[in-house]
Short mmCIF file of C-alpha atoms and ligand atoms in Angstrom, two decimals:
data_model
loop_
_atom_site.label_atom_id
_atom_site.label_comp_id
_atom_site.label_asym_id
_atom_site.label_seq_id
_atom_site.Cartn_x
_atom_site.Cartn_y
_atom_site.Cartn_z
CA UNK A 1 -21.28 -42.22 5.75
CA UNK A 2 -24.92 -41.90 4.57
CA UNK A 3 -27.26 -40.46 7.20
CA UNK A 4 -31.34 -40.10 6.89
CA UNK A 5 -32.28 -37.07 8.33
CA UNK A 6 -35.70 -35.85 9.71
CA UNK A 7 -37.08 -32.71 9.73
CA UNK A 8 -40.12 -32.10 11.90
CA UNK A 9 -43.39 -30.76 10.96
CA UNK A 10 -46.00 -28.39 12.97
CA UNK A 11 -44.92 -30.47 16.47
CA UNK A 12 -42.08 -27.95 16.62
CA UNK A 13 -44.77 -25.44 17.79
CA UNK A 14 -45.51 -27.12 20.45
CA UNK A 15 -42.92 -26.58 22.73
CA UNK A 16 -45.00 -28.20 25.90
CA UNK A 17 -45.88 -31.22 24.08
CA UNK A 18 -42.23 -31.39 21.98
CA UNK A 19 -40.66 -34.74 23.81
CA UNK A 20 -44.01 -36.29 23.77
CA UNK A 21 -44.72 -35.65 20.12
CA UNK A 22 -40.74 -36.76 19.25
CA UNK A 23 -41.22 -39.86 21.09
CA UNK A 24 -44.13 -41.07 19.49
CA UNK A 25 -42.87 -39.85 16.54
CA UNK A 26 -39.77 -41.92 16.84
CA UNK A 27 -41.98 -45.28 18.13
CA UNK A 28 -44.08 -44.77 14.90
CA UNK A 29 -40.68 -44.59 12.77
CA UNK A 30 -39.43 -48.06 14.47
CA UNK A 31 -42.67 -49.97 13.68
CA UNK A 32 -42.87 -48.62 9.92
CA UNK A 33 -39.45 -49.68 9.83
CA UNK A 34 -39.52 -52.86 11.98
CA UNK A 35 -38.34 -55.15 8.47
CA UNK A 36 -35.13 -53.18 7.96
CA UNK A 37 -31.82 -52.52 10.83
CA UNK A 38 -31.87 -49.44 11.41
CA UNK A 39 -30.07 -47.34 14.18
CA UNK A 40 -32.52 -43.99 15.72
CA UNK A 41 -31.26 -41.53 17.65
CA UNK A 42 -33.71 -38.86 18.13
CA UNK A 43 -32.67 -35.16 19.73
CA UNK A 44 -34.91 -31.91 19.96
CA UNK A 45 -34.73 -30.68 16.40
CA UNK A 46 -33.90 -33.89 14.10
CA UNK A 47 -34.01 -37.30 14.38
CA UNK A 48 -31.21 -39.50 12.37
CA UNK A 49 -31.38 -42.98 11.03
CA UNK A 50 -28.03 -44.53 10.10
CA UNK A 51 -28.63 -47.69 7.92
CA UNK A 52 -26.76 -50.33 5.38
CA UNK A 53 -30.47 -51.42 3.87
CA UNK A 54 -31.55 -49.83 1.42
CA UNK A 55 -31.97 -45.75 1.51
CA UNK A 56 -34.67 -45.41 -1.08
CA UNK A 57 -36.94 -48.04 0.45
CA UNK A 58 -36.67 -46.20 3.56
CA UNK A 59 -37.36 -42.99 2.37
CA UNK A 60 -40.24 -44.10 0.71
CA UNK A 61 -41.83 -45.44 4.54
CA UNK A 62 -40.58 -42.06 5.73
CA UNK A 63 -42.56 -40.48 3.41
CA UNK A 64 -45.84 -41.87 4.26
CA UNK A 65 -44.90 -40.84 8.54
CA UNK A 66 -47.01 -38.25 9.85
CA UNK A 67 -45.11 -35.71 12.14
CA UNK A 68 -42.51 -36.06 9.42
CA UNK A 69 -41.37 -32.42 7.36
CA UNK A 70 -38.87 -33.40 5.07
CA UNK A 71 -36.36 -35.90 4.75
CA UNK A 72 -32.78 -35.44 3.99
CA UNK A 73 -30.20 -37.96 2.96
CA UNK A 74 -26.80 -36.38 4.10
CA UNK A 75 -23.53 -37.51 4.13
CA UNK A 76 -22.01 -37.48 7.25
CA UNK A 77 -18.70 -36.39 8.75
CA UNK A 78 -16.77 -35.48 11.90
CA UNK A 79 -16.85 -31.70 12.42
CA UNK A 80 -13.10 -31.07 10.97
CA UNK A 81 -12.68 -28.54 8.74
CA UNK A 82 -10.52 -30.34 6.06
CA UNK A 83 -12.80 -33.44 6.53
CA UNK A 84 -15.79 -31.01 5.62
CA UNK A 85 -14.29 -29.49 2.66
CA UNK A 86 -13.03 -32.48 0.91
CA UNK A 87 -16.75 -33.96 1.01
CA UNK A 88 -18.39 -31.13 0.27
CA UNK A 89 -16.32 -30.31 -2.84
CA UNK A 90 -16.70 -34.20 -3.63
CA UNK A 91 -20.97 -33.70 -3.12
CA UNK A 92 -20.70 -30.56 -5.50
CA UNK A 93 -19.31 -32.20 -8.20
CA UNK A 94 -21.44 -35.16 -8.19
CA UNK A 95 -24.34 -33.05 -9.70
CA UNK A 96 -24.85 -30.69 -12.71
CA UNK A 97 -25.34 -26.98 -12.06
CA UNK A 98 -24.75 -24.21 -13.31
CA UNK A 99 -24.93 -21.47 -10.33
CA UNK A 100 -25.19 -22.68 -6.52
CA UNK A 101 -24.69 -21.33 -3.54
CA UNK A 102 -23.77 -22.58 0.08
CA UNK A 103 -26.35 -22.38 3.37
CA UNK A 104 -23.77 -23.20 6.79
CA UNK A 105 -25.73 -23.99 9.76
CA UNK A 106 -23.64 -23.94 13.27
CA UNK A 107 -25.32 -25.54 15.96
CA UNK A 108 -21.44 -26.14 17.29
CA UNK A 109 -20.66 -22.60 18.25
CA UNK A 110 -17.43 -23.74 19.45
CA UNK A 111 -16.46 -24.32 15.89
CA UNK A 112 -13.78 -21.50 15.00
CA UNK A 113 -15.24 -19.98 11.77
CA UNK A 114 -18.93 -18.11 11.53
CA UNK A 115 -21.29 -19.84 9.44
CA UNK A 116 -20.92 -16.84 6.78
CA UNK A 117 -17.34 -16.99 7.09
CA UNK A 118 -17.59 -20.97 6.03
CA UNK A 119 -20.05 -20.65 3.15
CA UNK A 120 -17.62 -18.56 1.53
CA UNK A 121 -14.60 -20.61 2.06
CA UNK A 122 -16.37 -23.65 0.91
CA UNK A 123 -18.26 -21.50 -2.31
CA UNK A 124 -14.71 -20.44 -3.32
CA UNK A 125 -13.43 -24.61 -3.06
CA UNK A 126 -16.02 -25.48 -5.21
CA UNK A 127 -15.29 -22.41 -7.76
CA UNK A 128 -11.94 -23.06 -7.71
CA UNK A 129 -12.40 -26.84 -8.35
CA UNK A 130 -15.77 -27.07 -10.91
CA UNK A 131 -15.58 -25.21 -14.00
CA UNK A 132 -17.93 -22.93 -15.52
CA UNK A 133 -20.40 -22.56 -12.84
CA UNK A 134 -21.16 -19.54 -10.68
CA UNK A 135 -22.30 -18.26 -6.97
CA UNK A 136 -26.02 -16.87 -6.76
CA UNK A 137 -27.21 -16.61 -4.09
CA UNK A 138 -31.19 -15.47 -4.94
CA UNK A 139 -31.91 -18.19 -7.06
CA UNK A 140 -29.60 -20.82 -7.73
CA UNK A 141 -29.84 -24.06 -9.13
CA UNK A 142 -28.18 -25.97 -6.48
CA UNK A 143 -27.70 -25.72 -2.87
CA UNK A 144 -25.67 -27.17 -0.89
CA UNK A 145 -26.33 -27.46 3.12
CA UNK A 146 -23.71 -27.68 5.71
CA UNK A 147 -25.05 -28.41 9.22
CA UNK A 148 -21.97 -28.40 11.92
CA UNK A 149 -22.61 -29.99 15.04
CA UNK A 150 -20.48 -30.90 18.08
CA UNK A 151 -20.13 -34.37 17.15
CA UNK A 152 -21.20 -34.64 13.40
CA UNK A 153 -21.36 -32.46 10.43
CA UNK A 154 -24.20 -32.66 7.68
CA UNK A 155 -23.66 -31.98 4.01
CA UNK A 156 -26.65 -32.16 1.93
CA UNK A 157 -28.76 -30.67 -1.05
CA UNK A 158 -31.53 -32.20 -1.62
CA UNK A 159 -34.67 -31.76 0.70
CA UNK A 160 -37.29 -34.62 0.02
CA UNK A 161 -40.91 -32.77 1.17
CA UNK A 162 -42.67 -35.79 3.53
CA UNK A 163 -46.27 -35.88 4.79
CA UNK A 164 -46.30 -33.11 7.39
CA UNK A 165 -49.39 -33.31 9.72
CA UNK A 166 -48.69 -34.68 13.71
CA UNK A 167 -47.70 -37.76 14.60
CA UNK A 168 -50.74 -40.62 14.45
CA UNK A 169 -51.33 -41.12 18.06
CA UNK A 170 -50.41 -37.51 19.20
CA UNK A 171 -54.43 -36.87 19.31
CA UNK A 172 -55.77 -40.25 20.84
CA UNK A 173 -57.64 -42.81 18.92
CA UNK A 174 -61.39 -42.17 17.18
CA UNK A 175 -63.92 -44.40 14.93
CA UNK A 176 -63.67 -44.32 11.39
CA UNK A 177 -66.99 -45.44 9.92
CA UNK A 178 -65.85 -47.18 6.56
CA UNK A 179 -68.14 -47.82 4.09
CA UNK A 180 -66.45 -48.73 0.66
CA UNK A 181 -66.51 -45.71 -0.83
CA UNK A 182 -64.81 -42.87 -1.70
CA UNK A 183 -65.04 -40.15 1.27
CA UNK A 184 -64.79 -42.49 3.92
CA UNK A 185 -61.06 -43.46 3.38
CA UNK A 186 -60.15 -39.87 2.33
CA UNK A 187 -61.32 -38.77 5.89
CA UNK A 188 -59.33 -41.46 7.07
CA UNK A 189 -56.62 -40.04 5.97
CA UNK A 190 -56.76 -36.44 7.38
CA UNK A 191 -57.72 -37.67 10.52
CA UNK A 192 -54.56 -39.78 10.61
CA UNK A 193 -53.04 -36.63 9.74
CA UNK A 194 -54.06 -34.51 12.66
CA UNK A 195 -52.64 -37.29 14.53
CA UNK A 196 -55.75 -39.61 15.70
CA UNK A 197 -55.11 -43.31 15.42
CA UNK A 198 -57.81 -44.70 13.63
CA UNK A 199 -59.81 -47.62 14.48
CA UNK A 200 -62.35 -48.68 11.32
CA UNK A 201 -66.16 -49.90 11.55
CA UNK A 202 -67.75 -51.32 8.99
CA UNK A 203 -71.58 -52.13 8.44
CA UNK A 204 -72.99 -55.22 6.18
CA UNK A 205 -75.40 -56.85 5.71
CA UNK A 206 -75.02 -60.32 4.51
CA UNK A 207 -76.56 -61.61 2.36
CA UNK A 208 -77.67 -58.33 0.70
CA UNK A 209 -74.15 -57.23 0.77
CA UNK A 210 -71.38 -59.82 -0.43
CA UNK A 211 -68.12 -61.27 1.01
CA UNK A 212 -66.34 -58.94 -1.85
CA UNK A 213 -67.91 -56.16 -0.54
CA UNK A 214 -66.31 -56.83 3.10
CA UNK A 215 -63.12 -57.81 1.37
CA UNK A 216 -63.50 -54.37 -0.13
CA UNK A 217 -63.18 -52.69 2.81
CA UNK A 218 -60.53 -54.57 4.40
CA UNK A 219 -58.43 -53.90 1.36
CA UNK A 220 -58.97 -50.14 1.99
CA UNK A 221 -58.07 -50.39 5.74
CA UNK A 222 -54.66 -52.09 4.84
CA UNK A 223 -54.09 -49.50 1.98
CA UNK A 224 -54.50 -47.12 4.88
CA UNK A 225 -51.73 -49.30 6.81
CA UNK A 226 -49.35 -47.08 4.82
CA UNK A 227 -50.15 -44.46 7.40
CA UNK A 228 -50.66 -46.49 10.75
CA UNK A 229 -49.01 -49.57 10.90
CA UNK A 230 -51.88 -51.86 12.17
CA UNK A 231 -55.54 -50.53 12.11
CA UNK A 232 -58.27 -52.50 13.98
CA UNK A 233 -61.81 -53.21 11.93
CA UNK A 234 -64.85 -53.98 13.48
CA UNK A 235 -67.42 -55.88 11.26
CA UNK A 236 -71.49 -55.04 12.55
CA UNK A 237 -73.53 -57.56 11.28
CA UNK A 238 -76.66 -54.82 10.14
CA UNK A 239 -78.71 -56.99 8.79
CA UNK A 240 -81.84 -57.66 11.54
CA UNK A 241 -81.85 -53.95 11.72
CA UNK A 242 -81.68 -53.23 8.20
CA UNK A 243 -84.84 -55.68 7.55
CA UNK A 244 -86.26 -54.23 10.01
CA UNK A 245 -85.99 -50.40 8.95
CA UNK A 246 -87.63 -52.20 5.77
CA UNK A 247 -90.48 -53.60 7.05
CA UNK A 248 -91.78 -51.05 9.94
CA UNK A 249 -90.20 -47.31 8.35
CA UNK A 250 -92.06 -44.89 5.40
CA UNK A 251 -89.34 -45.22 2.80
CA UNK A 252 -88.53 -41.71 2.97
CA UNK A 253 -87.15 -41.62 6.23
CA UNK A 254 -85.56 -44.50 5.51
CA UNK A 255 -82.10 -43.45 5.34
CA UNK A 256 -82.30 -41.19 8.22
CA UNK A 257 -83.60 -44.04 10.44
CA UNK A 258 -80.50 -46.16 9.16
CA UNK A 259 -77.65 -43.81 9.85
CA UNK A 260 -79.32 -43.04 13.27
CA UNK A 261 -78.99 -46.88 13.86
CA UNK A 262 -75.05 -46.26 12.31
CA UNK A 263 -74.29 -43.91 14.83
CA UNK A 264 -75.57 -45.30 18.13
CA UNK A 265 -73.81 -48.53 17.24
CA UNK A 266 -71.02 -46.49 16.37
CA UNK A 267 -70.95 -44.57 19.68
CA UNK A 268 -71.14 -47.70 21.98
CA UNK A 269 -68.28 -49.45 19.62
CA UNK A 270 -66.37 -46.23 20.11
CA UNK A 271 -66.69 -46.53 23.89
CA UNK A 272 -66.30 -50.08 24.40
CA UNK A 273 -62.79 -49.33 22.03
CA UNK A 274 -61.56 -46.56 24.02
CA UNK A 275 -61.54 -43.90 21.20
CA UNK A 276 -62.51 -40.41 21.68
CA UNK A 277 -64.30 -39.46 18.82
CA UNK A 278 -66.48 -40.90 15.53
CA UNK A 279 -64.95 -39.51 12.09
CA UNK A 280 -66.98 -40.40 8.84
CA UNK A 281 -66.89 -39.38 5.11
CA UNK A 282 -69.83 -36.80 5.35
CA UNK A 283 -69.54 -33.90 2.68
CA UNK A 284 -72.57 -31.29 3.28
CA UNK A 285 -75.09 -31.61 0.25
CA UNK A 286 -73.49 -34.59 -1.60
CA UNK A 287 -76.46 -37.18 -0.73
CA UNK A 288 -80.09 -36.44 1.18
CA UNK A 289 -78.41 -37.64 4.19
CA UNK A 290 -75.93 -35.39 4.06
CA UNK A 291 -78.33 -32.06 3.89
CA UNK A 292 -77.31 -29.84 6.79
CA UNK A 293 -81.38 -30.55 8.49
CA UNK A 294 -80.45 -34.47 7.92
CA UNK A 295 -77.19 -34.10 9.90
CA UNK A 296 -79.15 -32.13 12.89
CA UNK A 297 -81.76 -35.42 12.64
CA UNK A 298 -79.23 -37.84 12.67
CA UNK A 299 -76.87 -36.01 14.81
CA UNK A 300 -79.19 -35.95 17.72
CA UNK A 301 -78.60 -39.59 18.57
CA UNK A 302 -74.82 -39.19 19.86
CA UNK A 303 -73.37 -36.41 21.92
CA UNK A 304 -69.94 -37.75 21.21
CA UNK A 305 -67.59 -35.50 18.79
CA UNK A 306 -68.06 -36.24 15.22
CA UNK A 307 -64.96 -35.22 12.96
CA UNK A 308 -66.28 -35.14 8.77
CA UNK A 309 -62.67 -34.13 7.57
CA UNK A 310 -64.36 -33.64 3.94
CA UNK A 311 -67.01 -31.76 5.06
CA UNK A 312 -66.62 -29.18 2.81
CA UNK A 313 -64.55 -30.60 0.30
CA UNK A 314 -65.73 -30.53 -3.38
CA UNK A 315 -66.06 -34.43 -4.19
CA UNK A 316 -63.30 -34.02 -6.97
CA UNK A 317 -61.07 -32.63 -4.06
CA UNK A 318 -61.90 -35.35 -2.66
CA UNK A 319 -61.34 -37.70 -5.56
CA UNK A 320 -57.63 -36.02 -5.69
CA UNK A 321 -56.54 -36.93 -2.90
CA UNK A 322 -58.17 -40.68 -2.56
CA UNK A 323 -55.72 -40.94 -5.97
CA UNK A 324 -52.80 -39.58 -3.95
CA UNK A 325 -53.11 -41.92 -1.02
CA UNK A 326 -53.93 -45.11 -3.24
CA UNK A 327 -57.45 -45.87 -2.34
CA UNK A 328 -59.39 -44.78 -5.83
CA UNK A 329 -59.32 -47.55 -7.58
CA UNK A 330 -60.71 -49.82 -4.82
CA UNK A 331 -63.60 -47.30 -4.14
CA UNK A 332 -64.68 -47.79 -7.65
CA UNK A 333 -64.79 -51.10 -7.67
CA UNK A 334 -68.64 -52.03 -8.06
CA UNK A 335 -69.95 -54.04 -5.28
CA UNK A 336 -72.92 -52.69 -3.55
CA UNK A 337 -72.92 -51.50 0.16
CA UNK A 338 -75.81 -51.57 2.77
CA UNK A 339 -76.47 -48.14 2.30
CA UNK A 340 -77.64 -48.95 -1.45
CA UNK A 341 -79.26 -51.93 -1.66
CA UNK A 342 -82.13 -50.73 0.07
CA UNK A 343 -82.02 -47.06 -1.18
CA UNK A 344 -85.98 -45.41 -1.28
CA UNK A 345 -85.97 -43.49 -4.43
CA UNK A 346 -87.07 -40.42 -2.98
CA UNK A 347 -85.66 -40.14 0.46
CA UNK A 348 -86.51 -36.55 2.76
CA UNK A 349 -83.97 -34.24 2.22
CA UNK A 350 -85.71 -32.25 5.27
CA UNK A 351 -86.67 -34.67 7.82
CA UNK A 352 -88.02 -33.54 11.38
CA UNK A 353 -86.67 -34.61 14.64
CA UNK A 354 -90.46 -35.86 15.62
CA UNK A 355 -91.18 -37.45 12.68
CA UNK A 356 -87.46 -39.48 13.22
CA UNK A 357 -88.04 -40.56 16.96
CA UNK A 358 -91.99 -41.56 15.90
CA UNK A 359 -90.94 -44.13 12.83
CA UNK A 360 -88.44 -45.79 15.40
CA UNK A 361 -91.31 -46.77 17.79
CA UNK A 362 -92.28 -49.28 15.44
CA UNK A 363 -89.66 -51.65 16.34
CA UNK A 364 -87.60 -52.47 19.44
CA UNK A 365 -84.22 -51.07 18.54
CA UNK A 366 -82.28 -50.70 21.27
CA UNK A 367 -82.23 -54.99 21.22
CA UNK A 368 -81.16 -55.23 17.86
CA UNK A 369 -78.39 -52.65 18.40
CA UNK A 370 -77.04 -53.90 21.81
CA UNK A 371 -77.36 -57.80 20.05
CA UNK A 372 -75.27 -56.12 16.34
CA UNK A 373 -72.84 -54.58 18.98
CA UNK A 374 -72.42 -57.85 21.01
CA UNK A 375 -71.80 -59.85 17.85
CA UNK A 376 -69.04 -57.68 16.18
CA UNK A 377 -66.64 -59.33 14.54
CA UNK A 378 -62.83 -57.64 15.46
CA UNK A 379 -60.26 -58.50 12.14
CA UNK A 380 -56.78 -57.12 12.96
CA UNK A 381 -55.34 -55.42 9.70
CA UNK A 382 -51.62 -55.01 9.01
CA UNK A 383 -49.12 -54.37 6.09
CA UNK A 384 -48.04 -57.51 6.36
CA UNK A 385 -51.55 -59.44 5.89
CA UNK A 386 -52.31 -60.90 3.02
CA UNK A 387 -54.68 -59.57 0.19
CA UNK A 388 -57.77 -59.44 -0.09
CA UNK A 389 -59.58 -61.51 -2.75
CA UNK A 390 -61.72 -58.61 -4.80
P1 ATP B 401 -68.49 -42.89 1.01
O1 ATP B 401 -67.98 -42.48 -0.32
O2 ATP B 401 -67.47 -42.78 2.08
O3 ATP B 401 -69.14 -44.25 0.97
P2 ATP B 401 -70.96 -41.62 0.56
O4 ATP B 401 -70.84 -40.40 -0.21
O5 ATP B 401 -71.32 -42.86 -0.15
O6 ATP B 401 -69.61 -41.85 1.36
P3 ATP B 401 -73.00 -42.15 2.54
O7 ATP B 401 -73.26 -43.49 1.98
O8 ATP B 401 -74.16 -41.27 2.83
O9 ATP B 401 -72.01 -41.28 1.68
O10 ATP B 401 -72.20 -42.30 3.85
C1 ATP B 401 -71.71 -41.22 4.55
C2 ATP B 401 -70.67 -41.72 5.52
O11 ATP B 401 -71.24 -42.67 6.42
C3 ATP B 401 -69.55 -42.49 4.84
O12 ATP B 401 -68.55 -41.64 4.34
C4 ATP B 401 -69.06 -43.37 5.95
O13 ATP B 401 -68.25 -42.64 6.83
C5 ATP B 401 -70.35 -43.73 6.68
N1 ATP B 401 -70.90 -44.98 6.14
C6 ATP B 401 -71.80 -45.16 5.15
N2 ATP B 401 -72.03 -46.47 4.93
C7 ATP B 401 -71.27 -47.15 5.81
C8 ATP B 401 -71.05 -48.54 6.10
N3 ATP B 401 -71.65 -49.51 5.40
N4 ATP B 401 -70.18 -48.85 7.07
C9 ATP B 401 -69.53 -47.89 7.77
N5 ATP B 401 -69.71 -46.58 7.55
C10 ATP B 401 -70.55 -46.20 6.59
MG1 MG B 402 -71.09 -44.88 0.70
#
């Protein structure tokens, strides 16, 4: 029978943390997989999901897992050596090669023949039984595994390469900030990758920023569904605070002013959600806000840890990989976001710490922010909602 096998990634280092890391792992597997009947049985080095659905749907949900090395579909069968041979030889000569070789693996060691010993009892089946093809064993076209077992052998060739990275959860949880652009999602993504479940927040301002611009965003938290089945949003009305930045700050501090009114918000949603840390889409240099002196200003308002997994990515790094995870061509799309609309033409690239805490003075923050943080709106976001109208 046909068997889905998993390989771990980098969790296989951690030997402390190993049952942990394979149990979320395996949770993570049942929820992306919660529409198909499937049958998990996880042990220390692989897990194995028998199945009548369909493989190749499968595979392609495996693919997206975190915590996940490669995937293997094998073909499975008792650990008998005339059982073995006849499906390997029948697996060889369902593909075209010309040289091959064989790669035993005995986790059984009760099983009477070495693993080297095998290989070549199984290479000379296959010679005897496919014409024109040879053994080599540097570089040949096709492999063929054999994993022996106690209870089951494994006979595969073909080693699908998954996502890698720890399982989402592994980590604890942190606070995306999630504008509609390009970085934030991307940094999204890695941090799902080091294993933090994400939670998103989101900042508009209505009715400077438009419904299609929210819609925008919840479209990119379900593409990143792919990677964590359900992802929680939380919607900050920004406006008061926004008008007031406006009215009562010199334009070119601005921007600084604004994302030090982000990132309080963002700290007390953060707490109030459990998570552990703030990630964000900050790349040093791209934008004045994102100068190395602006960070220290704006940084200054949050002791909390605050992951920027593109720091120092090149934006068409960056670009790359929103392509490869499916959230480009909704970051292009052209609706404004709060941090535009009221964009000063020449905001300070170098702004002091002083200068920062003086503007704020002007106005009573701290009411606006705990009011913005009282109002948020919470939208659940799953695979299985339905689109967004953009
Ligand atoms: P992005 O492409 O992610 O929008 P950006 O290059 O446009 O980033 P900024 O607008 O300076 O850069 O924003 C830097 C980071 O601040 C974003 O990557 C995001 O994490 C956060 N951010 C900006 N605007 C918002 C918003 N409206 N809501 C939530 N987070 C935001
Ligand atoms: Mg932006």
């Amino acid at each position: 029978m046909k068997i889905i096998l998993i390989k771990y990634g980098e969790l296989t280092t951690k030997t402390g943390n190993r049952k942990l890391f394979i149990n979320i792992l395996c949770d993570n597997i049942k929820r992306a997989l919660s529409n198909y009947n499937v049958k998990i049985v996880k042990s220390h080095v692989r897990m194995f999901i028998e199945t009548d659905d369909n493989i190749d749907e499968i595979v392609a949900i495996l693919k997206n897992i975190f915590g996940i090395h490669s995937i293997v579909i094998a073909t499975r069968v008792n650990t008998n050596i005339e059982e073995i041979e006849s499906s390997a030889l029948e697996i060889a000569k369902s593909t075209d090669f010309k040289t091959f070789k064989l790669d035993t693996s005995r986790a059984d060691k009760k099983f009477p023949i070495p693993s080297m010993e095998f290989s070549r009892r199984i290479g000379s089946l296959i010679l005897r039984n496919i014409p024109n093809i040879k053994v080599d064993v540097h570089h040949p076209d096709y492999t063929l595994k054999i994993e022996i077992r106690e209870d089951y052998t494994y006979i595969y060739h073909k080693e699908i390469a998954a996502a890698g990275g720890y399982p989402v959860s592994v980590a604890g949880r942190g606070l995306l900030m999630l504008s509609g652009g390009i970085d934030s999602p991307v940094a999204g993504y890695l941090a799902m990758k080091r294993g933090i479940k994400i939670e998103c927040i989101y900042f508009e301002s209505p009715p400077h920023t438009s419904q299609m611009a929210k819609n925008k965003v919840k479209t990119l938290t379900q593409i990143l569904t792919k990677y964590e089945q359900a992802i929680t949003l939380h919607v900050i009305n920004f406006t008061d605070i926004q008008e007031a930045i406006y009215k009562n700050i010199d334009p070119t501090y601005m921007i600084t002013i604004m994302r030090r009114m982000m990132y309080r918000i963002s700290e007390k949603v953060m707490e109030k959600s459990s998570c552990l840390c703030l990630i964000n889409g900050e790349s040093v240099g791209q934008v004045a806000s994102q100068t190395l002196t602006s960070m220290q200003v704006i940084n200054k308002v949050t002791n909390v840890p605050v992951i920027r997994p593109v720091a120092c990515l090149d934006k068409l790094e960056i670009i790359e990989l929103s392509k490869k995870i499916g959230t480009y061509e909704t970051s292009i799309l052209p609706y404004e976001d709060c941090c535009t609309i009221f964009l000063p033409k020449h905001p300070a690239i170098n702004p002091s710490l002083e200068k920062a805490i003086k503007y704020e003075k002007s106005f009573d923050y701290q009411s606006l922010i705990d009011k913005a943080v009282m109002n948020e709106e919470i939208i659940k976001i799953t695979n299985k909602t339905d689109e967004f109208d953009i």
